[in-house]
Amino acid sequence: MKDFKADTKANRILKILPFLFLMFSVQGFSQDHSMHQEKKADSKNDEVGTISFGGKTVRYDLYVKDTLVNFSGKSARAIATNGKLQAPTLYFKEGDTAEIYLHNQLKENTGLHWHGVILPNEMDGVPYLTTKEVKPGETHLYKFSISQNGTYWCHSHEGTQEQIGMNGILVFQKREDQPDKKFDADIPVLLGEWTDENPKQIMRKLHMDQGNYWAVKKGTVQSYSEAVKVGHFGTKLLNEWKRMEAMDVSDVYYNNFLINGAVSSDYKNLKAGDKVHLRVANGGSSSYFWLNYGGGKITVIGNDGNEVEPVEVDHLIVGVSETYDIVLTIPENKSFEFRSTSEDRQGHASLWLGNGDKIEAPTLPKLMLFEGMKMMNGMMEMSGDMKPMTMTMGNQMMDMNEVMYPEIPESQRMATMKHMNEMMGMKDKSSNVKMDHGEMTMDSNTEMDHSKIDMDVDMTVDHSMHNMGTSDMKTIKRLNYNMLKSPFKTILPDDNVKELNFTLEGNMRNYLWTLDNKTVAESDKILIKKGQVLRITMYNNSMMRHPMHLHGHDFRLVNSQGEYSPLKNVVDMAPMETNTIEFAANQDGDWFFHCHILYHMMAGMGKVFTYENSAPNSQISDKESSYSKFLSTNRMISTTAMLDVASNKLHFENMTMFGARWMNVNEFHSNYKFDHYEGSVKVGRFVGKYQWAMPYVGFRTNKTHDMAKTWFGQNVMPENQNVAIAGIRYILPFLITADANVDHNGKVRLELGREGIPISPRIRGSFAVNSDKEFDFGLKYILQKWVSVSTNYDSEFGFGAGLTFMY
């Protein structure tokens, strides 16, 4: 490892100086990183000869326009930059001035955000917040000085454009007097995913809890029949008793996973002994990726553009929007696979390095989802909160998904479950476990084994021979944040500190993701003063990972390295983790802090930091109006509809979500003569952070031949067939919806029902019963995302069968 470290005293001083400037609130960073590049910009986008202070002015022209791609036999819309699915890699040297002209040839607004780059506020590229939108036909200039070196990336912050190809890698080389480490190859690696589906429709379906068909496609339904087959019927019952959905680690179904816009690529001009520098950026919109290599170890030398002391691992997970600089060695004259596997293990993309026989990277088998469900049951309270822990877990100390990894021996998976139980006080409540700057300590009363808690080492089966039955074992080391160490001290002053605490929360039902149960549209800006140190402690009270990204600043992630804690701009918040970040307030203007999973951000998971007494932003002429437009992008209006055309009746339902809290629910069912029908309209607001309850008002209309009495002795048909109603809907255990309402004549009605009971991967059950003594039972077989075959028995209309259409 020693050959990757700086080897001169002068170089050490150069590394320390920029962070000293940061501590004294100098705008911008100028940190030293151990990076290198040999590839130059192509002739079209080569450097312009204008000299600026400390470097050249380097110009690029980026032309974005609509195109079509075909990865699965179906053409789908994408955004091409200079004719390709992703933008060309942009190269600069520290000290250069970047001049990047964005030419918008789309039919919609666009823009670019320079992820992790320290630059003036008006160049940050968030429409309506920091930078004006780039309208169709316009050309916009982004101009800023390069005060960093390392690997960064850029992407659109406009709508869902990032999902369909509008991103690319940025390479910032060191200054001429600080030469980069020489490698035999330097390869930008942009990780990504591809879906043939319109990403706006993805967001709509997530918002409306309409991802059933994705689960079918992914094989992640976790139905009752599947639970019985693998001996987890009780696990499934408890899961639904606690009002939880099925277990998964990714929300979206993707057709393909990509590296540099392709499923597989070859780099053949490499030989035995060559050292290859990969500049990896996770440009996916919602996918985490596991990285491993068929040629042996991976050496990590940088993270989020910042240099770290080299560390050797066997594999690592890259959070959404994180970057890693890694070094691989070609061990012999063969072709070795560098593989990026989606966290949900639905697929992978490959780089083949070298020439000759192909040596594959280890295959990661499908997750054991019911084991994850069992773990989730143990971690979750009936209230929806996580169970309190007797220790603080942070810095990726424990991968709770480990219980789902088939490649890990059962003994270790059970040990992980045991440790989770102990940390939640379910076994040894006398233990006193705490974290001190990322280091775990316990008193002498605890029964926990330190060696088993050390998550730097992961005992797994060696799959390099692809024999799942092998008993050969080897120690496999995976990266976690506690292993990242800055080569220079990053400690910040302890005076003038502003401390903040955020709890990350949400639910999948209405796709609500918040900080402290507030979306960015529901939150005030957080006022900060230049010269302060911001210390933010975050706790993830949800079962999803959240890669939290801060614009315009690097922060230090407090870990076990103490004064040498690493600098980052993204922190992966795993479920139940607590992490602390610190940064010097040395900028101006408004800066976005948000979850970098695109759909979590669009659902509202973020905050805005605003500097007190900021200078006017030349890009934002009407700050108040622009900010309102920015907030409106986090107030989605989504709708879903269902039409059941059966031989006995017509049944229609429509639901519309207005932002995070408000919902309109419309229902209507009738015979084909339309002389026997009932319909209702309800408008309500969800209350509580898990949105179990929704008080509402509305009206109901009906026409019936039945003059029977209700359970409460009232007439089924009111005097007035059109009545105003008020009531409340509430989610009971087993995900049953209870509805209690009263009309303006005083008639009370109680309803119980549930849709979408997962009987098998494609069969869904439903039932409904009410105090008017009406009931309905149904089954659906999912044919494809829009259509199901259905059958039902209705107490009013009898037996019927037909088709159900979904939107």
Coordinates of N, CA, C and O in Angstrom, one line a residue, residues 356-462:
G356 N -7.8 -12.2 -23.4 CA -7.5 -13.7 -23.2 C -8.8 -14.3 -22.6 O -9.9 -13.8 -22.7
D357 N -8.5 -15.5 -22.0 CA -9.7 -16.2 -21.3 C -10.4 -15.3 -20.3 O -9.7 -14.6 -19.6
K358 N -11.7 -15.4 -20.3 CA -12.5 -14.6 -19.4 C -12.6 -15.2 -18.0 O -13.0 -16.4 -17.9
I359 N -12.3 -14.4 -17.0 CA -12.4 -14.8 -15.6 C -13.5 -13.9 -15.0 O -13.3 -12.7 -14.8
E360 N -14.6 -14.6 -14.6 CA -15.7 -13.9 -14.1 C -15.5 -13.5 -12.6 O -14.8 -14.1 -11.9
A361 N -16.2 -12.4 -12.3 CA -16.2 -12.0 -10.9 C -17.2 -12.9 -10.1 O -18.1 -13.5 -10.7
P362 N -17.1 -13.0 -8.8 CA -18.0 -13.9 -8.0 C -19.5 -13.4 -8.3 O -19.7 -12.2 -8.3
T363 N -20.3 -14.4 -8.4 CA -21.8 -14.1 -8.6 C -22.4 -14.0 -7.3 O -22.2 -14.8 -6.4
L364 N -23.3 -12.9 -7.1 CA -24.0 -12.7 -5.9 C -25.4 -13.3 -6.1 O -26.2 -12.8 -7.0
P365 N -25.8 -14.4 -5.4 CA -27.1 -15.0 -5.6 C -28.3 -14.2 -5.1 O -28.1 -13.2 -4.4
K366 N -29.5 -14.6 -5.5 CA -30.7 -13.9 -5.1 C -30.8 -13.8 -3.6 O -30.4 -14.7 -2.9
L367 N -31.4 -12.8 -3.2 CA -31.6 -12.6 -1.7 C -32.7 -13.5 -1.2 O -33.7 -13.9 -1.9
M368 N -32.5 -13.9 0.1 CA -33.5 -14.7 0.8 C -34.4 -13.7 1.5 O -34.2 -13.3 2.7
L369 N -35.5 -13.3 0.8 CA -36.3 -12.1 1.3 C -37.1 -12.4 2.5 O -37.3 -11.6 3.4
F370 N -37.5 -13.7 2.7 CA -38.3 -14.0 3.9 C -37.4 -13.9 5.2 O -37.9 -13.6 6.3
E371 N -36.1 -14.2 5.0 CA -35.2 -13.9 6.2 C -35.1 -12.5 6.5 O -35.1 -12.1 7.7
G372 N -35.1 -11.6 5.5 CA -35.2 -10.2 5.7 C -36.5 -9.8 6.3 O -36.5 -8.9 7.2
M373 N -37.6 -10.4 5.9 CA -38.9 -10.1 6.5 C -38.9 -10.4 8.0 O -39.4 -9.7 8.8
K374 N -38.3 -11.6 8.3 CA -38.2 -12.0 9.7 C -37.4 -11.0 10.5 O -37.8 -10.6 11.7
M375 N -36.3 -10.5 10.0 CA -35.5 -9.5 10.7 C -36.3 -8.2 10.9 O -36.3 -7.6 11.9
M376 N -37.0 -7.8 9.8 CA -37.8 -6.6 9.9 C -38.9 -6.7 10.9 O -39.2 -5.8 11.7
N377 N -39.5 -7.9 11.1 CA -40.5 -8.1 12.1 C -40.0 -7.8 13.5 O -40.6 -7.2 14.3
G378 N -38.7 -8.3 13.7 CA -38.1 -8.1 15.0 C -37.7 -6.7 15.3 O -37.6 -6.3 16.5
M379 N -37.5 -5.9 14.3 CA -37.0 -4.6 14.5 C -38.1 -3.5 14.6 O -37.9 -2.4 15.1
M380 N -39.3 -3.9 14.1 CA -40.4 -2.9 14.0 C -41.4 -3.0 15.1 O -41.8 -4.1 15.5
E381 N -41.7 -1.8 15.7 CA -42.8 -1.8 16.7 C -44.2 -1.7 15.9 O -44.2 -1.4 14.7
M382 N -45.3 -2.0 16.6 CA -46.6 -1.9 16.0 C -46.9 -0.5 15.6 O -47.7 -0.3 14.7
S383 N -46.3 0.5 16.2 CA -46.5 1.9 15.9 C -45.9 2.3 14.6 O -46.2 3.3 14.0
G384 N -45.0 1.4 14.0 CA -44.3 1.7 12.8 C -42.8 2.2 13.1 O -42.0 2.3 12.1
D385 N -42.5 2.6 14.3 CA -41.2 3.0 14.7 C -40.3 1.8 14.8 O -40.7 0.7 15.1
M386 N -39.0 2.0 14.7 CA -38.0 1.0 15.0 C -37.9 0.8 16.5 O -38.1 1.8 17.3
K387 N -37.6 -0.4 16.9 CA -37.4 -0.6 18.3 C -36.2 0.1 18.8 O -35.2 0.2 18.1
P388 N -36.2 0.7 20.0 CA -35.1 1.4 20.6 C -33.9 0.4 20.7 O -34.1 -0.7 21.1
M389 N -32.7 0.9 20.5 CA -31.5 0.1 20.6 C -30.7 0.5 21.8 O -30.7 1.7 22.3
T390 N -30.0 -0.4 22.4 CA -29.1 -0.2 23.5 C -27.7 0.3 23.1 O -26.9 0.5 23.9
M391 N -27.6 0.6 21.8 CA -26.3 1.1 21.3 C -26.6 2.0 20.1 O -27.7 1.9 19.5
T392 N -25.7 2.9 19.8 CA -25.8 3.7 18.6 C -25.0 3.0 17.5 O -23.8 2.7 17.7
M393 N -25.7 2.7 16.4 CA -25.0 2.0 15.3 C -24.8 3.0 14.1 O -25.7 3.7 13.7
G394 N -23.5 3.1 13.6 CA -23.3 4.0 12.6 C -22.1 3.6 11.7 O -21.5 2.6 12.0
N395 N -21.9 4.3 10.7 CA -20.7 4.1 9.8 C -20.7 2.7 9.1 O -19.7 2.1 9.0
Q396 N -21.9 2.3 8.8 CA -22.1 1.0 8.1 C -21.5 -0.2 8.9 O -21.0 -1.1 8.4
M397 N -21.5 0.0 10.3 CA -21.0 -1.1 11.1 C -21.6 -2.4 10.9 O -20.9 -3.4 11.0
M398 N -22.9 -2.5 10.7 CA -23.5 -3.8 10.5 C -24.5 -3.7 9.3 O -25.3 -2.8 9.2
D399 N -24.3 -4.6 8.4 CA -25.1 -4.7 7.2 C -26.3 -5.6 7.6 O -26.2 -6.9 7.6
M400 N -27.4 -5.0 7.9 CA -28.6 -5.9 8.3 C -29.1 -6.7 7.2 O -29.8 -7.8 7.5
N401 N -28.8 -6.3 6.0 CA -29.3 -7.2 4.9 C -28.5 -8.5 4.8 O -28.8 -9.4 4.0
E402 N -27.4 -8.6 5.6 CA -26.6 -9.8 5.6 C -27.4 -11.1 5.8 O -27.1 -12.1 5.3
V403 N -28.5 -10.9 6.6 CA -29.3 -12.1 6.9 C -30.0 -12.7 5.6 O -30.5 -13.8 5.6
M404 N -30.0 -11.9 4.6 CA -30.6 -12.3 3.3 C -29.6 -12.8 2.3 O -30.0 -13.3 1.2
Y405 N -28.3 -12.8 2.6 CA -27.3 -13.2 1.7 C -27.1 -14.7 1.7 O -26.5 -15.2 2.7
P406 N -27.5 -15.4 0.7 CA -27.3 -16.9 0.7 C -25.8 -17.3 0.7 O -25.5 -18.4 1.2
E407 N -24.9 -16.4 0.2 CA -23.5 -16.8 0.2 C -22.8 -16.8 1.6 O -21.7 -17.3 1.7
I408 N -23.5 -16.2 2.5 CA -23.0 -16.2 3.9 C -23.4 -17.4 4.7 O -24.6 -17.8 4.6
P409 N -22.5 -18.1 5.4 CA -22.9 -19.3 6.1 C -24.1 -18.9 7.1 O -24.1 -17.9 7.7
E410 N -24.9 -19.9 7.3 CA -26.1 -19.7 8.2 C -25.6 -19.3 9.6 O -26.3 -18.5 10.2
S411 N -24.5 -19.9 10.0 CA -24.1 -19.5 11.4 C -23.8 -18.0 11.5 O -24.2 -17.4 12.6
Q412 N -23.2 -17.4 10.5 CA -23.0 -16.0 10.6 C -24.3 -15.2 10.4 O -24.4 -14.1 11.1
R413 N -25.2 -15.6 9.6 CA -26.4 -14.9 9.4 C -27.2 -14.9 10.7 O -27.8 -13.9 11.1
M414 N -27.2 -16.1 11.4 CA -27.9 -16.1 12.7 C -27.2 -15.3 13.7 O -27.8 -14.7 14.6
A415 N -25.8 -15.2 13.6 CA -25.1 -14.3 14.6 C -25.5 -12.9 14.3 O -25.6 -12.1 15.3
T416 N -25.6 -12.5 13.1 CA -26.1 -11.1 12.8 C -27.4 -10.8 13.4 O -27.7 -9.8 14.0
M417 N -28.4 -11.8 13.2 CA -29.7 -11.6 13.8 C -29.6 -11.5 15.4 O -30.3 -10.7 16.0
K418 N -28.7 -12.4 15.9 CA -28.5 -12.3 17.4 C -28.0 -11.0 17.9 O -28.5 -10.4 18.8
H419 N -27.0 -10.4 17.1 CA -26.5 -9.1 17.5 C -27.5 -8.0 17.4 O -27.6 -7.1 18.2
M420 N -28.4 -8.1 16.4 CA -29.4 -7.1 16.2 C -30.4 -7.2 17.4 O -30.8 -6.2 18.0
N421 N -30.7 -8.4 17.8 CA -31.6 -8.6 19.0 C -31.0 -8.0 20.2 O -31.6 -7.3 21.0
E422 N -29.7 -8.3 20.4 CA -29.0 -7.8 21.6 C -28.9 -6.3 21.6 O -29.1 -5.6 22.6
M423 N -28.7 -5.7 20.4 CA -28.6 -4.2 20.3 C -30.0 -3.6 20.6 O -30.0 -2.4 21.0
M424 N -31.0 -4.3 20.3 CA -32.4 -3.8 20.6 C -32.8 -4.2 22.0 O -34.0 -4.0 22.4
G425 N -31.9 -4.7 22.8 CA -32.2 -5.0 24.2 C -33.1 -6.2 24.4 O -33.7 -6.4 25.4
M426 N -33.1 -7.1 23.4 CA -34.1 -8.2 23.5 C -33.5 -9.4 24.2 O -34.2 -10.3 24.5
K427 N -32.2 -9.3 24.5 CA -31.6 -10.5 25.3 C -30.9 -10.0 26.5 O -31.3 -10.4 27.6
D428 N -29.9 -9.2 26.4 CA -29.1 -8.8 27.5 C -29.2 -7.3 27.7 O -28.5 -6.5 27.2
K429 N -30.2 -6.9 28.6 CA -30.5 -5.5 28.8 C -29.5 -4.9 29.8 O -29.6 -3.7 30.0
S430 N -28.6 -5.6 30.3 CA -27.7 -5.1 31.3 C -26.5 -4.5 30.5 O -25.7 -3.8 31.1
S431 N -26.3 -4.8 29.2 CA -25.2 -4.3 28.5 C -25.3 -2.8 28.3 O -26.4 -2.2 28.2
N432 N -24.2 -2.1 28.4 CA -24.1 -0.7 28.1 C -23.2 -0.4 26.9 O -22.0 -0.5 27.0
V433 N -23.9 -0.3 25.8 CA -23.2 -0.2 24.5 C -23.4 1.3 24.0 O -24.4 1.8 24.0
K434 N -22.3 1.9 23.5 CA -22.4 3.2 23.0 C -21.4 3.4 21.9 O -20.4 2.6 21.7
M435 N -21.5 4.5 21.2 CA -20.6 4.8 20.1 C -19.9 6.1 20.6 O -20.5 7.1 21.0
D436 N -18.6 6.1 20.4 CA -17.8 7.4 20.7 C -17.0 7.7 19.5 O -16.0 7.0 19.2
H437 N -17.5 8.7 18.7 CA -16.9 9.0 17.4 C -16.7 7.8 16.5 O -15.6 7.6 15.9
G438 N -17.7 7.0 16.5 CA -17.7 5.8 15.6 C -17.1 4.6 16.2 O -17.2 3.5 15.6
E439 N -16.5 4.6 17.4 CA -16.0 3.4 18.0 C -17.0 2.9 19.0 O -17.5 3.6 19.8
M440 N -17.2 1.5 18.9 CA -18.1 0.9 19.8 C -17.4 0.5 21.1 O -16.4 -0.1 21.1
T441 N -18.0 0.8 22.3 CA -17.5 0.4 23.5 C -18.6 -0.3 24.4 O -19.8 0.1 24.2
M442 N -18.2 -1.2 25.2 CA -19.2 -1.9 26.1 C -18.6 -2.1 27.4 O -17.4 -2.2 27.6
D443 N -19.5 -2.1 28.4 CA -18.9 -2.4 29.8 C -18.7 -3.9 30.0 O -19.0 -4.7 29.2
S444 N -18.2 -4.2 31.2 CA -17.8 -5.6 31.5 C -19.0 -6.5 31.7 O -18.8 -7.7 31.7
N445 N -20.2 -6.0 31.8 CA -21.4 -6.8 32.0 C -21.9 -7.4 30.7 O -22.7 -8.4 30.8
T446 N -21.5 -6.9 29.6 CA -22.1 -7.4 28.4 C -21.6 -8.7 28.0 O -20.5 -9.1 28.3
E447 N -22.5 -9.5 27.3 CA -22.1 -10.8 26.8 C -21.7 -10.8 25.4 O -21.4 -11.8 24.8
M448 N -21.7 -9.6 24.7 CA -21.5 -9.5 23.3 C -20.0 -9.7 23.0 O -19.1 -9.2 23.8
D449 N -19.7 -10.4 22.0 CA -18.3 -10.7 21.5 C -17.9 -9.6 20.6 O -18.4 -9.4 19.5
H450 N -16.8 -8.8 21.0 CA -16.3 -7.8 20.1 C -15.9 -8.3 18.8 O -16.2 -7.6 17.7
S451 N -15.3 -9.4 18.7 CA -14.8 -9.9 17.4 C -16.0 -10.2 16.4 O -15.8 -10.0 15.2
K452 N -17.1 -10.5 17.0 CA -18.3 -10.8 16.1 C -18.9 -9.5 15.6 O -19.6 -9.5 14.6
I453 N -18.7 -8.5 16.3 CA -19.3 -7.2 15.9 C -18.5 -6.5 14.9 O -18.9 -5.6 14.2
D454 N -17.2 -6.8 14.8 CA -16.3 -6.2 13.9 C -16.7 -6.4 12.5 O -16.5 -7.5 11.9
M455 N -17.4 -5.4 11.9 CA -17.9 -5.7 10.5 C -16.9 -5.3 9.4 O -17.3 -5.3 8.3
D456 N -15.6 -5.1 9.8 CA -14.6 -5.0 8.7 C -14.4 -6.3 8.0 O -14.0 -6.3 6.8
V457 N -14.8 -7.4 8.6 CA -14.6 -8.7 8.0 C -15.9 -9.4 7.9 O -16.7 -9.4 8.8
D458 N -16.1 -10.0 6.7 CA -17.4 -10.6 6.4 C -17.0 -12.0 5.9 O -16.4 -12.2 4.9
M459 N -17.4 -13.0 6.8 CA -17.1 -14.4 6.4 C -18.1 -14.9 5.4 O -19.3 -15.1 5.7
T460 N -17.7 -15.2 4.2 CA -18.6 -15.6 3.1 C -18.0 -16.8 2.4 O -16.8 -17.1 2.4
V461 N -18.9 -17.5 1.7 CA -18.4 -18.6 0.8 C -17.7 -18.0 -0.4 O -18.2 -17.0 -1.0
D462 N -16.6 -18.6 -0.8 CA -15.9 -18.2 -2.1 C -16.7 -18.8 -3.3 O -16.8 -20.0 -3.5

